[in-house]
Coordinates of C-alpha atoms in Angstrom, one line a residue:
A1 CA 88.5 115.4 144.5
S2 CA 87.8 114.9 140.8
K3 CA 85.2 116.1 138.8
T4 CA 82.6 113.8 137.5
P5 CA 82.3 114.4 134.0
T6 CA 78.6 115.1 132.4
E7 CA 78.2 113.0 129.4
G8 CA 77.9 115.4 126.5
A9 CA 77.5 118.7 128.5
A10 CA 79.5 121.9 126.8
E11 CA 82.9 122.8 128.1
S12 CA 82.7 125.5 130.7
S13 CA 86.1 126.2 132.4
P14 CA 89.1 128.4 130.4
Q15 CA 87.7 129.2 127.4
R16 CA 85.7 132.6 129.2
R17 CA 88.7 133.8 130.1
A18 CA 90.7 133.8 126.9
E19 CA 91.9 137.3 125.7
R20 CA 92.5 138.4 122.2
R21 CA 95.5 140.7 122.1
P22 CA 98.3 141.2 120.0
I23 CA 100.5 138.8 119.1
D24 CA 104.4 140.0 119.8
P25 CA 106.9 138.4 117.7
E26 CA 108.1 135.9 120.5
T27 CA 104.5 134.7 120.5
R28 CA 104.0 134.4 117.1
T29 CA 107.7 132.8 116.6
F30 CA 106.2 130.0 119.0
L31 CA 102.4 129.4 117.8
A32 CA 104.1 129.2 114.1
G33 CA 106.5 126.2 115.5
V34 CA 103.7 124.7 117.1
I35 CA 101.1 124.8 115.0
K36 CA 103.2 123.7 111.9
A37 CA 104.8 120.7 113.5
H38 CA 101.2 119.3 113.8
F39 CA 100.0 117.5 111.2
V40 CA 96.6 118.5 111.2
F41 CA 97.8 122.2 110.5
S42 CA 101.3 121.3 108.8
A43 CA 99.9 122.0 105.0
L44 CA 99.1 125.6 106.1
Q45 CA 101.4 128.1 104.1
D46 CA 103.5 130.7 105.9
S47 CA 101.3 133.6 104.2
E48 CA 98.2 132.0 105.8
F49 CA 99.5 132.0 109.3
D50 CA 98.2 135.9 110.1
A51 CA 94.7 135.0 109.5
L52 CA 94.8 132.1 112.0
F53 CA 96.7 133.9 114.4
G54 CA 93.7 136.3 114.4
C55 CA 91.2 133.2 115.7
L56 CA 93.6 132.9 118.6
G57 CA 92.9 134.0 122.3
M58 CA 95.2 133.5 125.3
V59 CA 94.2 132.1 128.5
Q60 CA 95.9 131.8 132.0
V61 CA 95.1 128.6 134.2
A62 CA 95.7 127.9 137.3
A63 CA 97.1 124.5 139.1
G64 CA 94.3 122.2 139.3
E65 CA 92.1 124.0 137.2
I66 CA 89.9 121.2 135.1
V67 CA 90.5 122.7 131.2
I68 CA 88.6 119.7 129.6
S69 CA 86.8 116.7 130.6
Q70 CA 86.1 113.6 129.6
G71 CA 82.9 113.2 127.5
D72 CA 82.4 116.7 127.1
V73 CA 81.0 118.6 123.8
G74 CA 84.3 120.1 122.2
E75 CA 84.5 123.6 121.4
F76 CA 87.9 124.5 121.9
C77 CA 91.2 123.3 121.1
Y78 CA 94.8 124.4 122.8
F79 CA 98.5 125.5 122.3
I80 CA 100.4 125.2 125.6
R81 CA 103.1 128.0 125.8
S82 CA 104.1 127.3 129.3
G83 CA 103.2 124.9 132.7
S84 CA 101.9 121.3 132.8
F85 CA 98.9 119.5 132.2
T86 CA 98.0 116.0 133.2
V87 CA 95.7 113.6 130.6
S88 CA 93.7 111.0 132.4
I89 CA 91.0 108.8 130.9
D90 CA 88.6 106.9 133.1
G91 CA 90.3 108.4 136.5
K92 CA 93.5 106.9 135.3
E93 CA 96.3 109.1 134.9
L94 CA 98.1 108.2 131.3
R95 CA 101.0 111.0 130.6
Q96 CA 102.1 115.0 130.8
L97 CA 102.0 117.5 128.3
G98 CA 104.0 120.8 128.6
P99 CA 105.0 123.5 126.2
N100 CA 104.5 123.2 122.6
D101 CA 102.3 120.6 123.1
T102 CA 98.8 120.4 122.1
F103 CA 95.7 118.7 123.0
G104 CA 92.0 119.1 122.1
E105 CA 91.9 118.9 118.7
L106 CA 90.8 115.2 117.7
A107 CA 87.3 115.9 119.2
L108 CA 87.2 119.1 116.8
L109 CA 88.8 117.1 113.7
Y110 CA 86.3 114.3 114.1
Q111 CA 83.3 115.7 115.8
M112 CA 83.5 113.6 118.6
N113 CA 82.9 114.4 122.8
R114 CA 86.2 114.4 124.4
S115 CA 88.1 111.1 124.8
A116 CA 89.9 112.5 127.9
T117 CA 90.0 114.9 130.7
V118 CA 92.9 117.7 130.9
V119 CA 93.8 119.0 134.4
C120 CA 96.7 122.0 134.5
A121 CA 99.0 120.5 137.1
E122 CA 101.3 123.6 136.8
E123 CA 100.2 127.4 136.2
A124 CA 100.0 127.9 132.8
E125 CA 99.6 129.9 129.7
L126 CA 97.5 128.5 126.8
W127 CA 96.7 129.9 123.4
Q128 CA 93.3 129.1 122.5
M129 CA 91.0 128.2 119.1
D130 CA 87.5 128.0 118.9
S131 CA 85.7 125.3 117.3
T132 CA 84.2 127.6 114.4
S133 CA 87.7 129.2 113.7
F134 CA 88.9 125.6 113.7
R135 CA 86.3 124.2 111.2
H136 CA 87.0 127.3 108.9
C137 CA 91.1 126.4 109.1
M138 CA 90.1 122.9 108.0
E139 CA 87.8 124.4 105.5
K140 CA 90.4 127.1 104.1
L141 CA 93.0 123.5 104.7
A142 CA 91.1 121.6 102.4
S143 CA 90.4 123.8 99.7
T144 CA 94.4 124.9 99.2
Q145 CA 95.0 121.3 99.5
T146 CA 92.5 120.3 96.7
M147 CA 93.8 123.3 94.9
R148 CA 97.4 122.1 95.0
A149 CA 96.8 118.2 94.0
E150 CA 94.5 119.2 90.6
A151 CA 97.5 121.5 89.8
F152 CA 100.1 118.5 89.9
F153 CA 97.3 116.1 88.2
R154 CA 96.8 118.7 85.4
A155 CA 100.7 118.8 84.9
D156 CA 102.0 115.2 86.1
M157 CA 101.8 113.0 82.9
S158 CA 100.3 109.9 84.3
F159 CA 96.9 111.8 85.5
C160 CA 96.8 114.8 82.9
G161 CA 94.7 112.5 79.9
L162 CA 91.9 112.0 82.7
P163 CA 88.8 114.1 82.3
E164 CA 88.7 117.6 84.7
S165 CA 85.9 116.1 86.7
D166 CA 88.1 112.8 87.4
R167 CA 91.1 115.1 88.1
Q168 CA 88.5 117.1 90.7
M169 CA 87.4 113.9 92.7
L170 CA 90.8 112.0 92.5
A171 CA 91.9 115.8 94.3
R172 CA 89.4 115.5 96.8
A173 CA 90.2 112.2 97.9
C174 CA 93.8 113.3 98.6
S175 CA 95.4 114.6 101.8
V176 CA 98.9 116.5 102.0
Q177 CA 101.3 114.3 104.1
H178 CA 104.8 116.4 105.1
F179 CA 108.2 114.3 106.1
A180 CA 111.2 115.7 107.8
D181 CA 114.4 115.1 106.4
G182 CA 115.2 111.8 107.3
E183 CA 111.7 110.7 107.8
V184 CA 110.4 107.3 106.1
L185 CA 108.0 107.3 103.5
M186 CA 107.4 103.8 103.6
R187 CA 109.2 100.4 104.1
E188 CA 110.8 97.9 101.9
G189 CA 108.5 95.3 102.2
E190 CA 104.7 97.3 103.8
V191 CA 101.7 96.4 102.3
G192 CA 100.4 99.7 103.3
E193 CA 96.6 101.5 103.8
W194 CA 98.2 104.5 101.8
M195 CA 99.5 105.5 97.9
L196 CA 102.1 108.2 98.3
I197 CA 102.3 110.5 95.2
M198 CA 105.9 112.9 95.6
I199 CA 104.5 116.3 94.5
S200 CA 107.8 117.9 96.1
G201 CA 111.2 117.4 97.4
K202 CA 113.5 114.2 97.2
A203 CA 113.4 110.8 98.7
R204 CA 116.1 108.6 98.4
R205 CA 115.4 104.8 97.5
S206 CA 116.5 102.2 100.0
D207 CA 116.3 98.6 100.2
G208 CA 117.9 95.6 101.9
A209 CA 121.2 96.7 99.7
G210 CA 121.5 100.4 101.1
S211 CA 120.6 103.4 99.8
G212 CA 120.5 103.9 96.1
S213 CA 118.6 106.7 93.7
L214 CA 116.5 109.3 94.0
Y215 CA 113.0 109.6 93.5
K216 CA 111.8 113.0 92.5
P217 CA 107.9 114.9 92.3
G218 CA 105.7 112.5 90.4
F219 CA 106.8 109.0 91.6
I220 CA 104.0 107.1 93.4
L221 CA 104.7 104.6 96.4
G222 CA 103.1 102.0 97.7
S223 CA 100.5 101.6 94.8
L224 CA 101.9 97.8 94.3
G225 CA 100.5 97.2 97.7
L226 CA 97.4 99.2 97.0
M227 CA 95.8 98.2 93.6
Y228 CA 97.7 94.8 93.6
G229 CA 98.0 93.7 97.6
K230 CA 101.7 93.5 96.4
R231 CA 104.7 94.2 99.3
Q232 CA 106.6 97.6 98.6
P233 CA 109.7 96.2 96.4
V234 CA 111.7 99.3 97.8
G235 CA 111.6 101.9 100.6
A236 CA 112.1 105.6 100.2
T237 CA 113.5 108.1 103.1
A238 CA 113.1 111.8 102.6
K239 CA 116.4 113.6 101.9
G240 CA 115.0 117.4 102.9
D241 CA 111.8 118.3 103.3
V242 CA 109.6 116.0 101.0
E243 CA 105.3 116.9 100.3
C244 CA 103.0 113.8 99.7
L245 CA 99.7 113.9 98.1
A246 CA 98.4 110.1 100.2
L247 CA 95.4 108.1 98.7
S248 CA 93.7 105.5 100.9
R249 CA 92.8 102.5 100.5
S250 CA 88.9 103.0 100.9
A251 CA 88.7 106.4 98.9
I252 CA 89.5 103.9 95.6
G253 CA 86.3 102.4 95.4
Q254 CA 84.9 106.1 95.3
L255 CA 87.3 107.0 92.3
S256 CA 85.8 106.2 88.5
D257 CA 87.2 103.0 86.5
R258 CA 89.3 105.6 84.4
V259 CA 91.6 106.6 87.5
E260 CA 91.6 103.0 88.4
D261 CA 93.2 102.3 85.3
V262 CA 95.3 105.6 85.7
L263 CA 96.5 103.8 89.2
R264 CA 96.9 100.1 87.9
R265 CA 99.2 101.4 85.6
C266 CA 101.4 103.4 88.2
A267 CA 101.7 100.0 89.9
F268 CA 102.6 98.4 86.9
K269 CA 105.3 100.7 86.5
D270 CA 106.3 100.3 89.9
L271 CA 106.5 97.0 89.6
L272 CA 108.6 97.0 86.1
E273 CA 111.0 99.5 87.7
G274 CA 112.0 96.4 89.7
V275 CA 111.9 93.8 87.6
L276 CA 113.0 94.9 84.3
C277 CA 116.3 97.3 85.5
E278 CA 117.2 93.7 87.4
Q279 CA 117.5 91.8 83.9
P280 CA 120.3 92.5 80.9
H281 CA 118.0 91.9 78.5
F282 CA 115.9 95.4 79.9
E283 CA 118.4 97.3 80.9
F284 CA 116.9 99.8 78.5
F285 CA 113.6 100.6 80.6
R286 CA 116.1 102.1 82.7
L287 CA 117.4 104.3 80.6
L288 CA 114.2 105.7 79.0
T289 CA 112.7 109.3 80.0
E290 CA 109.7 109.3 82.0
E291 CA 107.6 110.5 79.3
Q292 CA 109.1 107.4 76.8
K293 CA 108.3 105.1 80.3
H294 CA 104.6 106.5 80.5
R295 CA 104.1 105.7 76.7
F296 CA 105.6 102.1 77.0
I297 CA 103.4 101.5 80.3
S298 CA 100.3 102.9 78.4
T299 CA 100.5 99.9 75.8
A300 CA 100.2 97.7 78.5
E301 CA 96.9 95.5 79.3
D302 CA 95.7 93.9 82.6
G303 CA 94.6 90.5 82.4
V304 CA 93.1 87.8 84.2
F305 CA 93.7 84.2 83.2
D306 CA 91.9 81.1 84.0
P307 CA 94.1 77.3 85.5
S308 CA 95.2 75.8 81.8
E309 CA 94.7 79.0 79.7
V310 CA 97.0 79.4 77.0
I311 CA 98.8 83.0 77.6
L312 CA 101.0 82.9 74.4
S313 CA 101.9 80.2 72.0
P314 CA 105.1 79.9 69.8
G315 CA 105.3 82.7 66.7
D316 CA 102.9 85.0 68.8
P317 CA 104.2 89.1 67.9
A318 CA 106.8 89.6 70.5
Q319 CA 105.5 91.2 73.9
L320 CA 106.3 91.0 77.2
V321 CA 104.6 89.3 79.9
V322 CA 104.6 90.3 83.7
V323 CA 103.5 87.9 86.4
I324 CA 101.6 90.0 88.9
D325 CA 99.4 87.0 90.7
G326 CA 99.7 83.3 90.4
E327 CA 102.7 81.0 88.3
V328 CA 102.9 81.0 84.3
A329 CA 104.5 78.0 82.8
L330 CA 106.5 78.3 80.2
C331 CA 106.7 75.4 77.8
P332 CA 108.4 74.8 74.5
H333 CA 106.0 71.9 73.3
I334 CA 102.2 71.1 74.4
D335 CA 101.0 67.5 74.0
G336 CA 98.1 66.8 72.2
P337 CA 95.6 69.2 70.7
P338 CA 94.2 72.4 72.8
R339 CA 90.5 72.7 73.7
E340 CA 88.8 76.0 72.9
D341 CA 86.0 77.8 74.8
G342 CA 84.5 80.5 73.2
D343 CA 87.7 82.7 72.7
L344 CA 89.7 81.4 74.9
V345 CA 92.0 78.4 74.6
F346 CA 93.3 76.1 77.1
V347 CA 95.7 73.3 77.2
S348 CA 93.9 69.6 77.4
H349 CA 92.9 68.1 80.9
T350 CA 95.5 65.3 80.2
V351 CA 98.2 67.7 80.0
D352 CA 100.5 68.7 83.2
A353 CA 102.1 71.8 81.7
R354 CA 104.1 72.0 85.5
A355 CA 105.6 68.8 84.5
L356 CA 106.6 70.2 80.9
A357 CA 108.0 73.3 81.5
D358 CA 111.4 73.9 81.4
R359 CA 110.9 77.3 83.5
V360 CA 107.6 78.9 85.8
L361 CA 107.4 82.1 86.7
T362 CA 106.1 83.4 89.6
S363 CA 104.8 87.0 91.0
G364 CA 107.2 89.6 89.7
M365 CA 108.9 87.9 86.9
C366 CA 108.8 88.3 83.2
Y367 CA 108.7 86.7 79.7
G368 CA 109.9 87.8 77.1
A369 CA 113.6 88.3 76.4
D370 CA 114.1 85.4 75.0
S371 CA 111.8 86.5 72.1
D372 CA 114.4 89.1 71.6
F373 CA 111.5 91.5 72.5
L374 CA 113.5 94.6 71.6
D375 CA 114.2 93.3 67.9
G376 CA 110.6 92.1 67.5
G377 CA 111.3 88.5 67.0
P378 CA 108.6 86.1 67.6
M379 CA 107.8 83.9 70.8
S380 CA 109.6 80.9 71.0
S381 CA 107.1 79.0 74.3
F382 CA 103.9 78.4 75.6
A383 CA 102.9 80.4 78.3
V384 CA 100.4 78.7 80.4
A385 CA 98.3 79.8 83.8
L386 CA 98.6 77.1 86.1
G387 CA 96.1 76.5 89.1
P388 CA 96.6 77.1 92.7

């Protein structure tokens, strides 16, 4: 007969028989491998495992014994050394667990009741961590990750100019993610919920044409998706072990305007990397050092223009315009006098800028090559924002 879970009850099975004992080298190797492979503990440094091992106790479980019950309050998580277990939800068996698997950690991580029942199918040896030790471990990890993130932001060219309070806030908003050799960090065309900032290792660029250049610490993936809702122009795959700071879309709203501005500039740089390097006139951008690219990007301004608004006119100083979203008509001339609305200039209501355009720019395209941008030549055409 199966046990009927009592909603909100405390767990009452094998934890009472947990045995604290010295951990032999073989068990230490097993525990280190299992714990390090789990995403919750993956950021632990080797030096921190000794303290963690002291929080673990060994439990022998007999076949048929219930380890955790759906609906119970989670008080322990478990690492399986030997034996097998059956996982079920609402009485329906879902899967089997065996050596090197873990269970019970999500209830502790998210402070929720057990979502499933786990029953021992074959006599087993478990290693158990209690909720107090788990929370201490998570606090230590959070502190360690925040310090590492702060150190990176202090040294990185894109973020070092932020006030310390902003860097600390950004560091607390990030989590550390690890990718093994060959794992995909982000796919081409993806609009993700995360932005990844590489802090160690290397990743290989991948796109429709195959694999290309290597990305190094400081490179940011996903900023276009997070800041502008654009698809990732290229993908990236880990070349060896890679460590990244991950920033979620939901965390953006908690950051200051200064941090958001830096993140937008990072997204703009990501766009330029893809746009300018494909155009012969702007091959120089690929040849710039990271510091020179940073200075170049720091002069950029983010602008939103209404339909029919004149963005540039012939004779304006040389500048580069990159379209993030929408369309821009490039017109050699405009019929009729413009109309003004305060500081803004629009083409006349009777002018169809699209019909007059010799070229229409869409998302990801740029204008400036014809003005001999590098030599400082004046702009030669009107640039007019088009409506939907």
